[in-house]
Structures are given as structure tokens and as C-alpha cells.
Coordinates of C-alpha atoms in Angstrom, one line a residue:
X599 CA 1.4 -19.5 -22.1
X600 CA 2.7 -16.7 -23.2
X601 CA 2.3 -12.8 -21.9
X602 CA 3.4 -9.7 -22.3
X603 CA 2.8 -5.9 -19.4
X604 CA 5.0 -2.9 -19.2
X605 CA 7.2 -1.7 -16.4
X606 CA 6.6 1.8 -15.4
X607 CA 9.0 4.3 -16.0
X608 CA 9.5 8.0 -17.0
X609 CA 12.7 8.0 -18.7
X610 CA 11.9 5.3 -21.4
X611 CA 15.2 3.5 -20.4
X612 CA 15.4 1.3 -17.7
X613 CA 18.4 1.0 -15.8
X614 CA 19.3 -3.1 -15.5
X615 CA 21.8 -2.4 -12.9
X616 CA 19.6 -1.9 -10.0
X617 CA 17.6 -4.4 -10.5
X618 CA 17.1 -6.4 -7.0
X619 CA 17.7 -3.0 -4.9
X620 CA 14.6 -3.3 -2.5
X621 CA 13.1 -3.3 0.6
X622 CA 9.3 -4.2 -0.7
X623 CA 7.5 -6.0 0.4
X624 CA 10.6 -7.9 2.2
X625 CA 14.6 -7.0 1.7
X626 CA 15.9 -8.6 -1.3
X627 CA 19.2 -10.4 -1.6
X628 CA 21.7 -10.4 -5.5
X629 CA 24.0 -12.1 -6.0
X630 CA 26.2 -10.6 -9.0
X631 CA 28.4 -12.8 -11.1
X632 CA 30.4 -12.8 -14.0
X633 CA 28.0 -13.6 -16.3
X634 CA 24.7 -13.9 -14.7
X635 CA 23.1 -12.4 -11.5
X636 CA 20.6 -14.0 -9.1
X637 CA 17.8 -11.8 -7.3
X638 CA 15.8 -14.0 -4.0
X639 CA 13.1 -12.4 -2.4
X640 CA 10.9 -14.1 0.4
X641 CA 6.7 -12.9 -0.1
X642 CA 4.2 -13.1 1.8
X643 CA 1.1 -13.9 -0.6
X644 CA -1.3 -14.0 2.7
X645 CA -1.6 -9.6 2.9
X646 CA -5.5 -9.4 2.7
X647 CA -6.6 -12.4 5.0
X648 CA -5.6 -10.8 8.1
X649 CA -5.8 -6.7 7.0
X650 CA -5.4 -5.4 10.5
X651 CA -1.8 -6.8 10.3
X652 CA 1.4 -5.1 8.9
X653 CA 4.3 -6.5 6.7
X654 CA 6.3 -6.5 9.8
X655 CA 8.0 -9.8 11.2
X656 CA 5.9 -10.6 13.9
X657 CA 2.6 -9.5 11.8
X658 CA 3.9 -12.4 9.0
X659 CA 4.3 -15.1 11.6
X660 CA 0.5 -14.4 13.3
X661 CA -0.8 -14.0 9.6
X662 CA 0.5 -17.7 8.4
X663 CA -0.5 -19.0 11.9
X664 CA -3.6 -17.8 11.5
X665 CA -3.9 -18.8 8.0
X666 CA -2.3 -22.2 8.9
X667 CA -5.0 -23.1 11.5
X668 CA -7.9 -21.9 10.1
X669 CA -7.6 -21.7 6.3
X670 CA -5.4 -24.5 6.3
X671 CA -3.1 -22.9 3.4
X672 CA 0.6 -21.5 3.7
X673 CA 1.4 -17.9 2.0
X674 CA 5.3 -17.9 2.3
X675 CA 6.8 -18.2 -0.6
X676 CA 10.6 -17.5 -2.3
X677 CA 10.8 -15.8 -5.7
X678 CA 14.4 -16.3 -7.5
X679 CA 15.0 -14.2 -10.4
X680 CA 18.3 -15.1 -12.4
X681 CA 19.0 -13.4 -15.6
X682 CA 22.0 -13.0 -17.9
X683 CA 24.2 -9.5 -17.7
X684 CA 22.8 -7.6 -20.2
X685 CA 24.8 -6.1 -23.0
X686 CA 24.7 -2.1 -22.7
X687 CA 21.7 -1.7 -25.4
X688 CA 20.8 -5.3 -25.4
X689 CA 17.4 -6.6 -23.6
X690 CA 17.4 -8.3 -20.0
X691 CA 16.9 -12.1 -20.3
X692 CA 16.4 -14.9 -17.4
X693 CA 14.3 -17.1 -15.5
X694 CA 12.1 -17.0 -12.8
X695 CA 11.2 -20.2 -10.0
X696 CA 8.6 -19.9 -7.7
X697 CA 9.4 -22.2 -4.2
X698 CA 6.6 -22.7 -2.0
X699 CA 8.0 -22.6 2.0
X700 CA 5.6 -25.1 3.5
X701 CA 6.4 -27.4 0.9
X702 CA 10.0 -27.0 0.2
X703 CA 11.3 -25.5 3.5
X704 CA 14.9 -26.8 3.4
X705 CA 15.6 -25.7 0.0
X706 CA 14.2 -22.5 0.4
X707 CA 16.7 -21.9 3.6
X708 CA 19.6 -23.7 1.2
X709 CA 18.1 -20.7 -1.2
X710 CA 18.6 -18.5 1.1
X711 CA 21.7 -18.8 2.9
X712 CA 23.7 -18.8 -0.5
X713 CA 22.1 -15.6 -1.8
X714 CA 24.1 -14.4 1.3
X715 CA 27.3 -15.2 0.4
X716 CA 28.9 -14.2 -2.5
X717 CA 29.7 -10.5 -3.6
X718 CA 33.2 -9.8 -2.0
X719 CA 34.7 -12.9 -3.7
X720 CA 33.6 -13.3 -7.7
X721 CA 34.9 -17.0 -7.4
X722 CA 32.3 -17.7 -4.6
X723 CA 29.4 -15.2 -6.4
X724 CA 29.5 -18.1 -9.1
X725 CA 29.8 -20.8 -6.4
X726 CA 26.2 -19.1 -5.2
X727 CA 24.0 -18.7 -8.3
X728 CA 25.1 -22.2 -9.2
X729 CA 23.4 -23.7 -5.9
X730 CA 20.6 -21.7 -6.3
X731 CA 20.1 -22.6 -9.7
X732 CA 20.1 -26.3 -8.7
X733 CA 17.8 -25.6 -5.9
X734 CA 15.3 -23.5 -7.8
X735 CA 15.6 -26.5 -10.7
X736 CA 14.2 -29.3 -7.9
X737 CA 12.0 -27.6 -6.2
X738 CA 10.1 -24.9 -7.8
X739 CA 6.9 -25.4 -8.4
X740 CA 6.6 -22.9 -11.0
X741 CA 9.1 -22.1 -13.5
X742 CA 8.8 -18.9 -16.3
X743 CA 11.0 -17.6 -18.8
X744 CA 10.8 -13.6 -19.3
X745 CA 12.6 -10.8 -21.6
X746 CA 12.5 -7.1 -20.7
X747 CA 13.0 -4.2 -22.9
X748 CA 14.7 -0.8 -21.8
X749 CA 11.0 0.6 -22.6
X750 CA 9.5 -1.4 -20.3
X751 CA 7.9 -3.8 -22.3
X752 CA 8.0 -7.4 -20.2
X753 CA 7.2 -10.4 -21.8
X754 CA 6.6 -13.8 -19.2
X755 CA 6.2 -17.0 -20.6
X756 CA 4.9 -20.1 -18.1
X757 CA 7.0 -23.4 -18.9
X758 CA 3.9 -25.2 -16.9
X759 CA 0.7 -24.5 -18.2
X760 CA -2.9 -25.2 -16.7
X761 CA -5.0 -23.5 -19.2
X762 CA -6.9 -22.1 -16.6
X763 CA -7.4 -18.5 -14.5
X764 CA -4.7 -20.1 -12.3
X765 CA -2.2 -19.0 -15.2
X766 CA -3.1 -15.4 -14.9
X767 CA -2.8 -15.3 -11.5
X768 CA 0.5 -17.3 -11.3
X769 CA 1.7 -15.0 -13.8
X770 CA 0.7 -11.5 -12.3
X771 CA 2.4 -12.4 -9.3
X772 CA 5.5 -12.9 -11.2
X773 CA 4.8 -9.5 -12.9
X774 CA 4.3 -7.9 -9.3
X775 CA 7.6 -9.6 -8.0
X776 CA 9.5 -8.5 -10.7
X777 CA 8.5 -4.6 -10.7
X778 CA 9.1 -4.2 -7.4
X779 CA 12.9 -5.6 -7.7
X780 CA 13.2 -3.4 -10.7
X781 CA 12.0 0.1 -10.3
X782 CA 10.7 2.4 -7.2
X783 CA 7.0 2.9 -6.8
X784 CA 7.1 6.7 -6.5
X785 CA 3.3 7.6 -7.9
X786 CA 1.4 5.3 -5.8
X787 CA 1.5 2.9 -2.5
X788 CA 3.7 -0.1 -2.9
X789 CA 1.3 -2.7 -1.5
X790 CA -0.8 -1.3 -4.5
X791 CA 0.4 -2.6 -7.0
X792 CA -1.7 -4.0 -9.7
X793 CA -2.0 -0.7 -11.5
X794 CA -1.0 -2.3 -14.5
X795 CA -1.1 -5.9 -15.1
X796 CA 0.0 -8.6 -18.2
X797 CA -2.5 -9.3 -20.5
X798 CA -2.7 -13.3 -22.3
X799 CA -0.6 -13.2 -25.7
X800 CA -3.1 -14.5 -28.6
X801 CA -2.0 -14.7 -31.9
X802 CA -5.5 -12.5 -33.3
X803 CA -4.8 -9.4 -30.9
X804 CA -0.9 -9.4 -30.8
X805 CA -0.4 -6.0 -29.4
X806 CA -3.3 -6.1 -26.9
X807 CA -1.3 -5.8 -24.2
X808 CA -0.1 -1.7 -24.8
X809 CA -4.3 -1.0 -25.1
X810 CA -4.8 -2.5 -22.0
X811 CA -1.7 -1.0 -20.4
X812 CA -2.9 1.8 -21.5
X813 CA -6.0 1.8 -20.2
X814 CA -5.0 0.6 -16.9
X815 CA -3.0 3.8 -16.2
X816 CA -5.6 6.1 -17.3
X817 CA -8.4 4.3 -15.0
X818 CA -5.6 4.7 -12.1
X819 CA -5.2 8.6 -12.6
X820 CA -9.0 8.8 -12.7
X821 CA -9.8 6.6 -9.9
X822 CA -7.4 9.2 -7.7
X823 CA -8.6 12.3 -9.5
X824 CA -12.1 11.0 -7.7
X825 CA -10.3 11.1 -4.3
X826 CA -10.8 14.8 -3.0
X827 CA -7.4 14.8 -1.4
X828 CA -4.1 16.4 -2.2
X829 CA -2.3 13.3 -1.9
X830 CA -4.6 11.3 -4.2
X831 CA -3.9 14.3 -6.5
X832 CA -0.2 14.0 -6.4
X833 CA -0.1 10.2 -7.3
X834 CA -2.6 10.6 -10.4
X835 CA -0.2 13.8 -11.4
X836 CA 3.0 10.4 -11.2
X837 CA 1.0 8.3 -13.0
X838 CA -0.2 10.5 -16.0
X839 CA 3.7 10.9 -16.2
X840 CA 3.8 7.0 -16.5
X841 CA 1.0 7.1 -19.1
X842 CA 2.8 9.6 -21.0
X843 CA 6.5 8.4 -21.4
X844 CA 4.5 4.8 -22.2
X845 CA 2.4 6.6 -25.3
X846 CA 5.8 7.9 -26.3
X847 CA 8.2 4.8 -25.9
X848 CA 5.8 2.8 -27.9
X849 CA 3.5 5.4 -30.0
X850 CA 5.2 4.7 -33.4
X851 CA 5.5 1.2 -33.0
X852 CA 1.8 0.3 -31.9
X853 CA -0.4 3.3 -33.8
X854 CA -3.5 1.4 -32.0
X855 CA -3.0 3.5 -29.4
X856 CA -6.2 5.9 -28.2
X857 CA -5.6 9.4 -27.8
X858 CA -6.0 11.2 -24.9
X859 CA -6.1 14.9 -23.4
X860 CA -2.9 14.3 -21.5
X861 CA -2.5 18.2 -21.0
X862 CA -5.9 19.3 -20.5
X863 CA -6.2 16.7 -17.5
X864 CA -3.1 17.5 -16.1
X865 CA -4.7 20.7 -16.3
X866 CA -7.5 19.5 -14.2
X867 CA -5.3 18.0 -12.0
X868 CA -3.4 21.1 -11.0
X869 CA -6.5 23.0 -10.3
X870 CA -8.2 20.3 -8.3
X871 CA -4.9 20.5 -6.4
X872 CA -4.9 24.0 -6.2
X873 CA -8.4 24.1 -4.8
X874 CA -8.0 21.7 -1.7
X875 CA -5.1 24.0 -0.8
X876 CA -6.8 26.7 -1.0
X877 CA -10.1 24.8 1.6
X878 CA -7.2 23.2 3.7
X879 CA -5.9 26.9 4.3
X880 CA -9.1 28.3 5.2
X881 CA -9.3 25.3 7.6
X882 CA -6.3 25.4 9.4
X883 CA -7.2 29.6 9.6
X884 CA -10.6 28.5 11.3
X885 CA -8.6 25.5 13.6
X886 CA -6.0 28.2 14.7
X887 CA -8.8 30.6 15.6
X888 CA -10.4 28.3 17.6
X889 CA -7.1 27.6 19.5
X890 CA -6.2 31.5 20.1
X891 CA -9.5 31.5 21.5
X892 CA -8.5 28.9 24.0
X893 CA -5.5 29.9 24.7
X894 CA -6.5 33.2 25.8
X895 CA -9.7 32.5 27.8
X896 CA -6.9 30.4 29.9
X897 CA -4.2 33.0 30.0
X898 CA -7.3 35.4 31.3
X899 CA -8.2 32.4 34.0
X900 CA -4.1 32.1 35.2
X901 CA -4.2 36.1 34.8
X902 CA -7.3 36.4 37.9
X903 CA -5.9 33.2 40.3
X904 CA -2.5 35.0 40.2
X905 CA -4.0 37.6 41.1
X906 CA -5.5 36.3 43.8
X907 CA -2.3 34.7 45.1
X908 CA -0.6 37.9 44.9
X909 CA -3.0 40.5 46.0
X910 CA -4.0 40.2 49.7
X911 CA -6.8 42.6 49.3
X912 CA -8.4 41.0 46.2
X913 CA -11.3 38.5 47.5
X914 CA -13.6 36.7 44.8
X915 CA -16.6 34.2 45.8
X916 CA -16.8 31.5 43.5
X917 CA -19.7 30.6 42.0
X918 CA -22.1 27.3 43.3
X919 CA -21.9 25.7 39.9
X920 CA -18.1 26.3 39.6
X921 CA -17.7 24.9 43.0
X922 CA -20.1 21.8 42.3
X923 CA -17.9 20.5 39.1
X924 CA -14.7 20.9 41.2
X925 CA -16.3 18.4 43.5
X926 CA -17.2 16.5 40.5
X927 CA -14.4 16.1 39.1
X928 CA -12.6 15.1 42.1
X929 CA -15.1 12.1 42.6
X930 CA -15.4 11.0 39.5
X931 CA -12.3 11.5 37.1
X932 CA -12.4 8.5 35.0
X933 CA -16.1 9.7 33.9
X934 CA -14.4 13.1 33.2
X935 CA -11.5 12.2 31.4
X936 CA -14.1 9.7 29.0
X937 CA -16.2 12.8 28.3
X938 CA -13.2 14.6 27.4
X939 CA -11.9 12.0 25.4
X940 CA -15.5 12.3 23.7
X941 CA -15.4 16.1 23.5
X942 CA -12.0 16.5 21.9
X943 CA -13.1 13.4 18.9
X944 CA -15.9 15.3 18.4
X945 CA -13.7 18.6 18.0
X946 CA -11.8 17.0 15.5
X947 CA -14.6 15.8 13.2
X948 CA -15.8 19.6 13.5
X949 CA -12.5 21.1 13.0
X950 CA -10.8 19.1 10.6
X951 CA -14.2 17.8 8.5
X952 CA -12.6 14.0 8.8
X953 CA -14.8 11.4 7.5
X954 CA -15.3 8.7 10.4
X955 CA -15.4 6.0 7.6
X956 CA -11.5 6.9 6.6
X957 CA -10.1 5.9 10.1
X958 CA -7.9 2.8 9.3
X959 CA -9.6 0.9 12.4
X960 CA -13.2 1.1 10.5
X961 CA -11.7 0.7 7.3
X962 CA -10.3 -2.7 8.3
X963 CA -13.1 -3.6 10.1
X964 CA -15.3 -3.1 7.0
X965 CA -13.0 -5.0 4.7
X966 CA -13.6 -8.2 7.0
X967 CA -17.0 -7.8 7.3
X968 CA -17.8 -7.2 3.3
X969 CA -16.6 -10.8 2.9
X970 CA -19.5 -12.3 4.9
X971 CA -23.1 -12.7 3.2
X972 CA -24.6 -9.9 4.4
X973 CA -27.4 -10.8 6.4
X974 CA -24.2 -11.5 9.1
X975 CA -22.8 -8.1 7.3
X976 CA -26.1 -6.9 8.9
X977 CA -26.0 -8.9 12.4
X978 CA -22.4 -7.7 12.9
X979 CA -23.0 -4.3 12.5
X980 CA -26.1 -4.6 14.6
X981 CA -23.8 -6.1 17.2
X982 CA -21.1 -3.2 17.0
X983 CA -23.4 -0.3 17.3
X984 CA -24.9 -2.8 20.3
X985 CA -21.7 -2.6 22.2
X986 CA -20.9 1.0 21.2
X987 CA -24.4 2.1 22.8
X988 CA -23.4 0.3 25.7
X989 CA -19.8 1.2 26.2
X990 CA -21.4 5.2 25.5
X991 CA -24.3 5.1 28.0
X992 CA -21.6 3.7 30.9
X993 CA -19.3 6.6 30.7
X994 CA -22.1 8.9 30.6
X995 CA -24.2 7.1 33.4
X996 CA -22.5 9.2 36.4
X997 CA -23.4 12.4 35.0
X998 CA -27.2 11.7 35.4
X999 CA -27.1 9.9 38.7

């Protein structure tokens, strides 16, 4: 099963010898050898079971326990990529294993280990990729051949075929390994990337895949255009770039390409962007106001007590209701400090015009729930506006007793 994506890139020549320079989603090791180099990278598959959990170490092993015991599946896995050293205009050639670390722990470690060693000594560099390349023989469980162009254009072929959506899926995640070992995601999150994806070789629609490429990138700088947000901006702005150098590496070679009002929506884009900066400046005008404000009403209240302090002659009577939240507060601070927990959230939402629904916490939240049928979609939320009535009405219960 054959299939063919492109690698985003501005330049329209893609540099081969940085391949395997990453930290995403997990640090990569290469080995380099005379004639071939070997790229190992462990993945976590498991990122959207558990979403309130990073990509850190401890947020891995809680994920796969989780996953372990409940699920019953296992989402570690260890990509190998070992291609032959290009010539200097020539295309990038190799293979690419897929080990699964539940099932073939030991070799994955073995895998591991040697990718470690190597580098200082060419000798032992080729003593390396030789025992990963036996490993990765035995024990993968998937096996692919690819071919990469300095354009970008990525062909994957699947030596072991199912015939089924399994393929695509098997083969994307090859795709996704393989773009983040060879190029930096500057436009757009890392752990977002399935901007563009390959598309199934058939013999009727041979250059099918640069349509839907192309597609892909223009419904990703749309979907952010529809975020009203600077950053959101930004990244479609990166990836109308991407779109652009794409139409002009392979425009003369596949004239099936659409044609699109590149300029007149970067245009767009720039005065979207310009208008949010010119909102968030009036907003920060209005939120610095506010805290002058503040800031002088309590300079005038230090102002009068050191006053008082100072001058012997100077006698103010303060007022019942001034007198009755001192008392107050000294009896009661936790209820105090929750109401001005309350009152400063509330501030916030005023000041900075912050969507409750954009806090990661709800967000997450959300995600979990939306994966329940929704009459317990509609139980659960039933349940957390429940406890958030509750929780409300006991911090506020002092101040009417």
C-alpha cells in the first residue's frame, strides 16, 4: 500500500542533515555512519485518553497505567528510521520499523541502548545501526519503505498490508513521526500535528495527494483565521507561507492545482491582526485605569492613618460599619479570603473579557465528557453545577448568618 503527503517547508529544499534533531514529542537519538544513519524515537500513542496529563515522564507512566488497567491496551511504542546518506541533490531513501514496548520490551531497550553509543567512534557508529537493524528486523511489527524529495514530497509504502482503515492510520503515524524528526513546527503547536496528512496512492488519481495537501493547508489557515486571537492569527499567517512555497515547488509539475487569493488573504490576515491590537490596547488602557484607581484610593487611605500616627492633635471617629467589617474579618477570614478569591475572578472576566469555556481545566473537562452518550453528558454536568452550588453557597453562608 502505497502513499504519498508533503513535508512543510518554506525554502523548497529540505536540509537531510538535521534530520533526527528533536525534542518532540520525546528526545530523539542518531546514530550517523558511513553510509547510512539510524534515527530511534520512543512515542507515546496514548496523548488523548488521559488529556489532563502532560508529555512529561511521570504523566507517561500514570497515562499507560491508566490505560493498562482500564483499557487494557499499551501506547508505548519505538519508531526507528534508518536511511541511506543522501547524495547532495539526490533524494532521502530508508526504512521505517514500528516496535511495540509491551510486546517487545527487551528489544526495544537493546534498541535503545545502541542508539546511545556510537558517534565519537565511526567503527562503533556502524557496530550500532547494524544491531538495530537486526532488532528492528525481528521484532517490528510494522515495516514501511519511504523516499523523500528536497520539496517535500514523501512517499511511504507499507510492506504489510491489511487492506483496511488500519493502513491509513498505521501510515499517518509514520507520516507524523517522520515530520517531527525532520523539520521544526514553527506555524502551529507540535502536538497538532495532522495539518496535513498522506493520501492512498491509486493508479486513476495519481497526483491526488498535492489537491489534498493543498487543501489541508488552506482549511488550517482558515480554521485559525476563525479564532479571534492574535496568536491564532500568527500561525495561519506560517501556514499560508507553507501553502505558498508548496504551490510553488510543485505548481509546474501538477497544473491540477486550485488557485487561490494568497495575497488578498494574507491581506485579511494582517488586518484581522491589526484590529485585535488595536481592542487589546484599548483593554489594557481600561485594566490600567482601573488599577491607578486603586492604587490611589490606597495611597489616600496610608496618606490619613499616617497622619494620624504622626499628628497628636488629629482625632477621627470611625465609622460603625467600618468598625463592624474589621470585626468581621477578624472572625471569619477564610470566608473573606473565598469572597476575595471570588471578587478578583470575577474582575478578570470583566477586565480582560476571557471566555470561562477557554480555561484549560474546562476545556479538559469537556473533552472527557463529549465522549460519553449524552444523556450522562447531561447527568455529569447536572452533577458539576450540583457541587459548584454547593461549594458557592458554603463560602458565602457566614455572611448571611
Amino acid at each position: 500500500m502505497i502513499y504519498t503527503g508533503w513535508v512543510p517547508n518554506v525554502t523548497g529544499h529540505l536540509s537531510f542533515s538535521t534530520i533526527g534533531i528533536t525534542s518532540h514529542p520525546t528526545r530523539s537519538r542518531r546514530v550517523v555512519g558511513s553510509t547510512k544513519t539510524v534515527v530511534v524515537q520512543k512515542r507515546d500513542l496514548l496523548d488523548v485518553i488521559v488529556p489532563f496529563l502532560g508529555n512529561d515522564k511521570a504523566s507517561s507512566y500514570f497515562r499507560e497505567f491508566i490505560s493498562n488497567r482500564i483499557v487494557g491496551i499499551s501506547g508505548n511504542f519505538t519508531f526507528i528510521c534508518l536511511y541511506d546518506t543522501p547524495l547532495p541533490n539526490g533524494n532521502l531513501k530508508g526504512d521505517i520499523y514500528l516496535l511495540s514496548n509491551a510486546k517487545r520490551g527487551p528489544a526495544c531497550k537493546t534498541i535503545w541502548k545502541n542508539a546511545a553509543t556510537g558517534n565519537d567512534n565511526l567503527e562503533e557508529s556502524n557496530e550500532s545501526i547494524l544491531n538495530i537493524l537486526k532488532e528492528a528486523k525481528l521484532n517490528s511489527i510494522v515495516h514501511a519503505l519511504f523516499s523523500l524529495e528536497r520539496g517535500g514530497k514523501f512517499t511511504l509504502e507499507l510492506q504489510e498490508s491489511s487492506g483496511s482503515e488500519v493502513d491509513d492510520i498505521t501510515a499517518n503515524q509514520f507520516f507524523y513521526f517522520f515530520k517531527d524528526i525532520s523539520h521544526v513546527h514553527q506555524h502551529h503547536d507540535p502536538s497538532h500535528d495532522a495539518i496535513t496528512e498522506l493520501t492512498r496512492f491509486h493508479n486513476s488519481l495519481p497526483k491526488q495527494w498535492a489537491a489534498d495537501t493543498q487543501h489541508s493547508l488552506y482549511r488550517a489557515v482558515i480554521r485559525y483565521k476563525r479564532f479571534r486571537n492574535e496568536k491564532a492569527l500568527f500561525r495561519a499567517s506560517g501556514i499560508l507561507s507553507y501553502a505558498s512555497s508548496f504551490e510553488t515547488s510543485y505548481e509546474d509539475t501538477i497544473p491540477e492545482l486550485k488557485k487561490f487569493n494568497k495575497d488578498d488573504l494574507g491581506s485579511s490576515l494582517s488586518v484581522s491582526r491589526a484590529e485585535i491590537q488595536h481592542f487589546d490596547q484599548k483593554s489594557v488602557a481600561r485594566i490600567e485605569t482601573t488599577r491607578n484607581l486603586f492604587f490611589a484610593l490606597f495611597g489616600f487611605i496610608l496618606s490619613v492613618v499616617a497622619l494620624a500616627r504622626l499628628d497628636e492633635d488629629f482625632t477621627v471617629k470611625p465609622d460603625p460599619f467600618i468598625t463592624q467589617i474589621a470585626s468581621y474579618i477578624s472572625t471569619k477570614p477564610a470566608a473573606i479570603a473565598a469572597t476575595a478569591l471570588i471578587i478578583s475572578c470575577v474582575y478578570s472576566l470583566i477586565t480582560h473579557r476571557r471566555d470561562p469555556a477557554k480555561f484549560s481545566v474546562v476545556k479538559n473537562t469537556l473533552r472527557l465528557l463529549q465522549g460519553l452518550r449524552m444523556r450522562w453528558f447531561f447527568l455529569a454536568n447536572l452533577v458539576i453545577s450540583a457541587v459548584l452550588s454547593a461549594l458557592v453557597y458554603l463560602l458565602m453562608k457566614p455572611f448571611f448568618l
